[in-house]
Amino acid sequence: MKKDENVKLTAAQAAIGGLVEAGTGEAFHTGSWRSDRPVWDKDKCINCLTCWISCPDAAIKTAQDEKKGTVVIGIDYDHCKGCGICARECPPKVAALHMEPEKK
Ligand code: SF4
Ligand code: SF4
């Protein structure tokens, strides 16, 4: 399907269920919507991955470590909307994530 935003589809041309195109989220940098941003403390993080599984925008970045397996490596600020779920779900005793006002 053509990606031109100006192309208008009729109802008959749209896919069943109204799904026009999947997987487009990566193209839109929704991080500009934030009023607060999560700040990750690498030294406190125990890599439980609770933040990763809780983030609705898949904005917790991970990588594979030979010894530790999947580890958190940071936050994708291009797509994080600043909802604060990750900071809320990080175990309180660990507190490796907290929210701060977004700097303009
Ligand atoms: S603030 Fe929300 S969107 Fe951003 S990384 Fe945390 S859970 Fe994901
Ligand atoms: S929830 Fe907290 S401790 Fe667990 S991986 Fe995320 S930042 Fe690290």
Short mmCIF file of N, CA and C and ligand atoms in Angstrom, two decimals:
data_model
loop_
_atom_site.label_atom_id
_atom_site.label_comp_id
_atom_site.label_asym_id
_atom_site.label_seq_id
_atom_site.Cartn_x
_atom_site.Cartn_y
_atom_site.Cartn_z
N MET A 1 0.84 -1.19 0.00
CA MET A 1 0.00 0.00 0.00
C MET A 1 0.88 1.25 0.00
N LYS A 2 0.48 2.23 -0.73
CA LYS A 2 1.25 3.47 -0.84
C LYS A 2 1.28 4.19 0.51
N LYS A 3 2.46 4.75 0.90
CA LYS A 3 2.60 5.36 2.22
C LYS A 3 2.32 6.86 2.23
N ASP A 4 1.87 7.39 1.12
CA ASP A 4 1.55 8.82 1.04
C ASP A 4 0.41 9.15 1.98
N GLU A 5 0.65 10.06 2.97
CA GLU A 5 -0.38 10.40 3.95
C GLU A 5 -1.59 11.06 3.31
N ASN A 6 -1.41 11.63 2.12
CA ASN A 6 -2.51 12.35 1.48
C ASN A 6 -3.46 11.43 0.72
N VAL A 7 -3.08 10.16 0.60
CA VAL A 7 -3.94 9.22 -0.11
C VAL A 7 -5.13 8.88 0.77
N LYS A 8 -6.32 9.09 0.27
CA LYS A 8 -7.54 8.79 1.02
C LYS A 8 -8.12 7.48 0.50
N LEU A 9 -8.42 6.57 1.44
CA LEU A 9 -9.02 5.30 1.07
C LEU A 9 -10.52 5.39 1.25
N THR A 10 -11.23 4.73 0.39
CA THR A 10 -12.65 4.58 0.62
C THR A 10 -12.84 3.39 1.55
N ALA A 11 -14.01 3.27 2.14
CA ALA A 11 -14.28 2.15 3.05
C ALA A 11 -14.10 0.83 2.33
N ALA A 12 -14.47 0.78 1.07
CA ALA A 12 -14.37 -0.47 0.32
C ALA A 12 -12.92 -0.87 0.07
N GLN A 13 -12.01 0.12 0.07
CA GLN A 13 -10.60 -0.17 -0.19
C GLN A 13 -9.84 -0.54 1.08
N ALA A 14 -10.39 -0.20 2.24
CA ALA A 14 -9.70 -0.49 3.49
C ALA A 14 -9.73 -1.98 3.78
N ALA A 15 -8.69 -2.45 4.48
CA ALA A 15 -8.64 -3.87 4.82
C ALA A 15 -9.74 -4.24 5.80
N ILE A 16 -10.14 -5.49 5.79
CA ILE A 16 -11.16 -5.97 6.72
C ILE A 16 -10.68 -5.72 8.15
N GLY A 17 -11.55 -5.15 8.96
CA GLY A 17 -11.18 -4.81 10.33
C GLY A 17 -10.61 -3.41 10.44
N GLY A 18 -10.43 -2.75 9.32
CA GLY A 18 -9.96 -1.37 9.32
C GLY A 18 -8.48 -1.22 9.53
N LEU A 19 -7.74 -2.32 9.53
CA LEU A 19 -6.29 -2.23 9.71
C LEU A 19 -5.67 -1.84 8.38
N VAL A 20 -5.24 -0.60 8.30
CA VAL A 20 -4.71 -0.10 7.04
C VAL A 20 -3.26 -0.51 6.86
N GLU A 21 -2.47 -0.32 7.90
CA GLU A 21 -1.06 -0.69 7.82
C GLU A 21 -0.54 -0.92 9.22
N ALA A 22 0.09 -2.04 9.45
CA ALA A 22 0.62 -2.35 10.78
C ALA A 22 2.09 -2.00 10.88
N GLY A 23 2.57 -1.84 12.11
CA GLY A 23 3.99 -1.64 12.35
C GLY A 23 4.50 -0.27 11.98
N THR A 24 3.64 0.74 12.00
CA THR A 24 4.08 2.08 11.61
C THR A 24 4.58 2.91 12.80
N GLY A 25 4.39 2.38 14.03
CA GLY A 25 4.72 3.15 15.22
C GLY A 25 6.16 3.62 15.28
N GLU A 26 7.06 2.82 14.75
CA GLU A 26 8.47 3.17 14.83
C GLU A 26 8.79 4.44 14.05
N ALA A 27 7.97 4.72 13.05
CA ALA A 27 8.24 5.89 12.20
C ALA A 27 7.87 7.21 12.87
N PHE A 28 7.05 7.14 13.92
CA PHE A 28 6.59 8.37 14.57
C PHE A 28 7.29 8.56 15.91
N HIS A 29 7.96 9.66 16.08
CA HIS A 29 8.70 9.92 17.31
C HIS A 29 7.77 10.56 18.34
N THR A 30 7.08 9.68 19.06
CA THR A 30 6.06 10.13 20.01
C THR A 30 6.67 10.67 21.30
N GLY A 31 7.99 10.62 21.42
CA GLY A 31 8.65 11.14 22.61
C GLY A 31 8.41 12.62 22.82
N SER A 32 8.04 13.32 21.77
CA SER A 32 7.79 14.76 21.90
C SER A 32 6.52 15.05 22.69
N TRP A 33 5.73 14.02 22.98
CA TRP A 33 4.50 14.20 23.76
C TRP A 33 4.79 14.30 25.25
N ARG A 34 5.99 13.91 25.69
CA ARG A 34 6.27 13.77 27.13
C ARG A 34 6.27 15.09 27.88
N SER A 35 5.78 15.02 29.13
CA SER A 35 5.99 16.13 30.06
C SER A 35 6.98 15.70 31.14
N ASP A 36 7.08 14.39 31.37
CA ASP A 36 8.07 13.85 32.31
C ASP A 36 8.81 12.71 31.61
N ARG A 37 10.06 12.52 32.01
CA ARG A 37 10.84 11.44 31.38
C ARG A 37 11.38 10.49 32.44
N PRO A 38 11.43 9.20 32.11
CA PRO A 38 12.03 8.26 33.04
C PRO A 38 13.55 8.36 33.00
N VAL A 39 14.16 8.26 34.15
CA VAL A 39 15.62 8.26 34.24
C VAL A 39 16.04 6.92 34.84
N TRP A 40 16.91 6.24 34.14
CA TRP A 40 17.34 4.88 34.52
C TRP A 40 18.72 4.93 35.16
N ASP A 41 18.86 4.24 36.30
CA ASP A 41 20.16 4.17 36.99
C ASP A 41 20.74 2.77 36.77
N LYS A 42 21.69 2.72 35.87
CA LYS A 42 22.31 1.44 35.49
C LYS A 42 22.89 0.71 36.69
N ASP A 43 23.47 1.46 37.61
CA ASP A 43 24.14 0.83 38.76
C ASP A 43 23.17 0.18 39.74
N LYS A 44 21.94 0.69 39.80
CA LYS A 44 20.94 0.10 40.70
C LYS A 44 20.17 -1.05 40.05
N CYS A 45 20.09 -1.05 38.74
CA CYS A 45 19.24 -1.99 38.00
C CYS A 45 19.70 -3.44 38.22
N ILE A 46 18.72 -4.32 38.52
CA ILE A 46 19.02 -5.74 38.72
C ILE A 46 18.56 -6.58 37.51
N ASN A 47 18.13 -5.89 36.45
CA ASN A 47 17.71 -6.57 35.21
C ASN A 47 16.59 -7.58 35.41
N CYS A 48 15.62 -7.20 36.21
CA CYS A 48 14.46 -8.08 36.40
C CYS A 48 13.52 -8.01 35.19
N LEU A 49 13.66 -6.97 34.38
CA LEU A 49 12.89 -6.74 33.15
C LEU A 49 11.41 -6.43 33.38
N THR A 50 11.05 -6.11 34.62
CA THR A 50 9.66 -5.72 34.91
C THR A 50 9.30 -4.46 34.12
N CYS A 51 10.20 -3.52 34.03
CA CYS A 51 9.93 -2.30 33.26
C CYS A 51 9.73 -2.63 31.79
N TRP A 52 10.53 -3.51 31.28
CA TRP A 52 10.46 -3.87 29.86
C TRP A 52 9.11 -4.49 29.51
N ILE A 53 8.65 -5.40 30.37
CA ILE A 53 7.37 -6.07 30.08
C ILE A 53 6.19 -5.14 30.37
N SER A 54 6.39 -4.11 31.17
CA SER A 54 5.30 -3.20 31.54
C SER A 54 5.14 -2.03 30.59
N CYS A 55 6.17 -1.68 29.88
CA CYS A 55 6.12 -0.49 29.03
C CYS A 55 5.15 -0.68 27.86
N PRO A 56 4.13 0.16 27.75
CA PRO A 56 3.16 0.01 26.65
C PRO A 56 3.71 0.41 25.30
N ASP A 57 4.86 1.06 25.29
CA ASP A 57 5.42 1.55 24.03
C ASP A 57 6.72 0.85 23.63
N ALA A 58 7.04 -0.23 24.32
CA ALA A 58 8.26 -0.98 24.01
C ALA A 58 9.47 -0.04 23.96
N ALA A 59 9.52 0.89 24.92
CA ALA A 59 10.56 1.91 24.90
C ALA A 59 11.73 1.60 25.85
N ILE A 60 11.67 0.44 26.50
CA ILE A 60 12.82 0.03 27.31
C ILE A 60 13.74 -0.78 26.41
N LYS A 61 14.95 -0.29 26.23
CA LYS A 61 15.87 -0.94 25.30
C LYS A 61 16.64 -2.05 26.01
N THR A 62 16.78 -3.19 25.36
CA THR A 62 17.50 -4.32 25.93
C THR A 62 18.55 -4.83 24.95
N ALA A 63 19.45 -5.63 25.49
CA ALA A 63 20.47 -6.28 24.67
C ALA A 63 20.81 -7.61 25.31
N GLN A 64 21.50 -8.42 24.57
CA GLN A 64 21.93 -9.72 25.10
C GLN A 64 23.34 -9.60 25.66
N ASP A 65 23.49 -10.08 26.90
CA ASP A 65 24.79 -10.11 27.55
C ASP A 65 25.19 -11.60 27.68
N GLU A 66 26.41 -11.90 27.35
CA GLU A 66 26.87 -13.30 27.37
C GLU A 66 26.65 -13.98 28.71
N LYS A 67 26.89 -13.25 29.79
CA LYS A 67 26.78 -13.84 31.14
C LYS A 67 25.40 -13.66 31.75
N LYS A 68 24.79 -12.49 31.55
CA LYS A 68 23.54 -12.16 32.25
C LYS A 68 22.28 -12.45 31.44
N GLY A 69 22.42 -12.73 30.14
CA GLY A 69 21.23 -12.90 29.30
C GLY A 69 20.70 -11.54 28.86
N THR A 70 19.38 -11.37 28.86
CA THR A 70 18.79 -10.11 28.43
C THR A 70 18.96 -9.05 29.51
N VAL A 71 19.49 -7.92 29.14
CA VAL A 71 19.72 -6.83 30.10
C VAL A 71 19.16 -5.52 29.55
N VAL A 72 18.75 -4.65 30.46
CA VAL A 72 18.31 -3.31 30.08
C VAL A 72 19.53 -2.47 29.74
N ILE A 73 19.43 -1.70 28.66
CA ILE A 73 20.57 -0.85 28.28
C ILE A 73 20.17 0.63 28.20
N GLY A 74 18.90 0.93 28.43
CA GLY A 74 18.50 2.33 28.41
C GLY A 74 17.07 2.51 27.98
N ILE A 75 16.73 3.71 27.64
CA ILE A 75 15.35 4.07 27.28
C ILE A 75 15.34 4.71 25.90
N ASP A 76 14.39 4.29 25.11
CA ASP A 76 14.22 4.85 23.77
C ASP A 76 13.39 6.13 23.90
N TYR A 77 14.08 7.26 24.03
CA TYR A 77 13.38 8.53 24.25
C TYR A 77 12.64 9.03 22.99
N ASP A 78 12.91 8.43 21.85
CA ASP A 78 12.16 8.81 20.65
C ASP A 78 10.72 8.31 20.73
N HIS A 79 10.51 7.22 21.50
CA HIS A 79 9.17 6.61 21.53
C HIS A 79 8.54 6.58 22.91
N CYS A 80 9.30 6.81 23.98
CA CYS A 80 8.75 6.85 25.34
C CYS A 80 7.82 8.05 25.46
N LYS A 81 6.58 7.80 25.92
CA LYS A 81 5.61 8.89 26.06
C LYS A 81 5.59 9.46 27.48
N GLY A 82 6.40 8.91 28.37
CA GLY A 82 6.49 9.47 29.72
C GLY A 82 5.34 9.09 30.63
N CYS A 83 4.75 7.93 30.39
CA CYS A 83 3.58 7.53 31.20
C CYS A 83 3.96 7.22 32.65
N GLY A 84 5.21 6.83 32.88
CA GLY A 84 5.68 6.56 34.24
C GLY A 84 5.44 5.15 34.74
N ILE A 85 4.86 4.30 33.92
CA ILE A 85 4.59 2.93 34.36
C ILE A 85 5.88 2.21 34.75
N CYS A 86 6.91 2.38 33.96
CA CYS A 86 8.18 1.68 34.24
C CYS A 86 8.71 2.05 35.62
N ALA A 87 8.69 3.35 35.93
CA ALA A 87 9.21 3.80 37.23
C ALA A 87 8.34 3.29 38.38
N ARG A 88 7.04 3.19 38.11
CA ARG A 88 6.12 2.70 39.14
C ARG A 88 6.30 1.21 39.37
N GLU A 89 6.59 0.47 38.31
CA GLU A 89 6.70 -0.99 38.43
C GLU A 89 8.09 -1.47 38.84
N CYS A 90 9.10 -0.64 38.71
CA CYS A 90 10.45 -1.03 39.15
C CYS A 90 10.37 -1.32 40.66
N PRO A 91 10.91 -2.47 41.09
CA PRO A 91 10.79 -2.82 42.52
C PRO A 91 11.25 -1.68 43.42
N PRO A 92 10.42 -1.27 44.39
CA PRO A 92 10.76 -0.13 45.25
C PRO A 92 12.10 -0.27 45.95
N LYS A 93 12.47 -1.46 46.33
CA LYS A 93 13.77 -1.63 47.00
C LYS A 93 14.94 -1.38 46.06
N VAL A 94 14.67 -1.51 44.76
CA VAL A 94 15.72 -1.28 43.76
C VAL A 94 15.71 0.19 43.32
N ALA A 95 14.51 0.66 42.96
CA ALA A 95 14.32 2.06 42.54
C ALA A 95 15.36 2.51 41.51
N ALA A 96 15.46 1.73 40.44
CA ALA A 96 16.43 2.07 39.40
C ALA A 96 15.85 3.01 38.35
N LEU A 97 14.55 3.31 38.48
CA LEU A 97 13.91 4.24 37.54
C LEU A 97 13.14 5.29 38.34
N HIS A 98 13.25 6.53 37.93
CA HIS A 98 12.40 7.57 38.50
C HIS A 98 12.05 8.56 37.39
N MET A 99 11.01 9.36 37.64
CA MET A 99 10.56 10.31 36.64
C MET A 99 11.06 11.71 36.99
N GLU A 100 11.43 12.45 35.97
CA GLU A 100 11.84 13.83 36.12
C GLU A 100 11.12 14.68 35.09
N PRO A 101 10.90 15.96 35.39
CA PRO A 101 10.28 16.83 34.39
C PRO A 101 11.12 16.87 33.10
N GLU A 102 10.44 16.85 31.98
CA GLU A 102 11.12 16.89 30.70
C GLU A 102 11.80 18.24 30.53
N LYS A 103 13.04 18.20 30.11
CA LYS A 103 13.76 19.46 29.86
C LYS A 103 13.47 19.91 28.45
N LYS A 104 13.13 21.16 28.30
CA LYS A 104 12.81 21.69 26.97
C LYS A 104 14.05 22.21 26.29
S1 SF4 B 1 7.61 6.21 30.87
FE1 SF4 B 1 6.06 4.82 29.95
S2 SF4 B 1 6.53 4.85 27.75
FE2 SF4 B 1 8.33 5.67 28.80
S3 SF4 B 1 9.70 3.91 29.08
FE3 SF4 B 1 8.45 4.13 30.94
S4 SF4 B 1 6.68 2.78 30.63
FE4 SF4 B 1 7.63 3.11 28.63
S1 SF4 B 2 12.26 -2.77 36.63
FE1 SF4 B 2 13.98 -1.61 37.53
S2 SF4 B 2 15.42 -3.17 38.26
FE2 SF4 B 2 13.98 -4.19 36.88
S3 SF4 B 2 15.02 -4.13 34.87
FE3 SF4 B 2 13.72 -2.31 34.98
S4 SF4 B 2 15.06 -0.69 35.78
FE4 SF4 B 2 16.06 -2.63 36.19
#
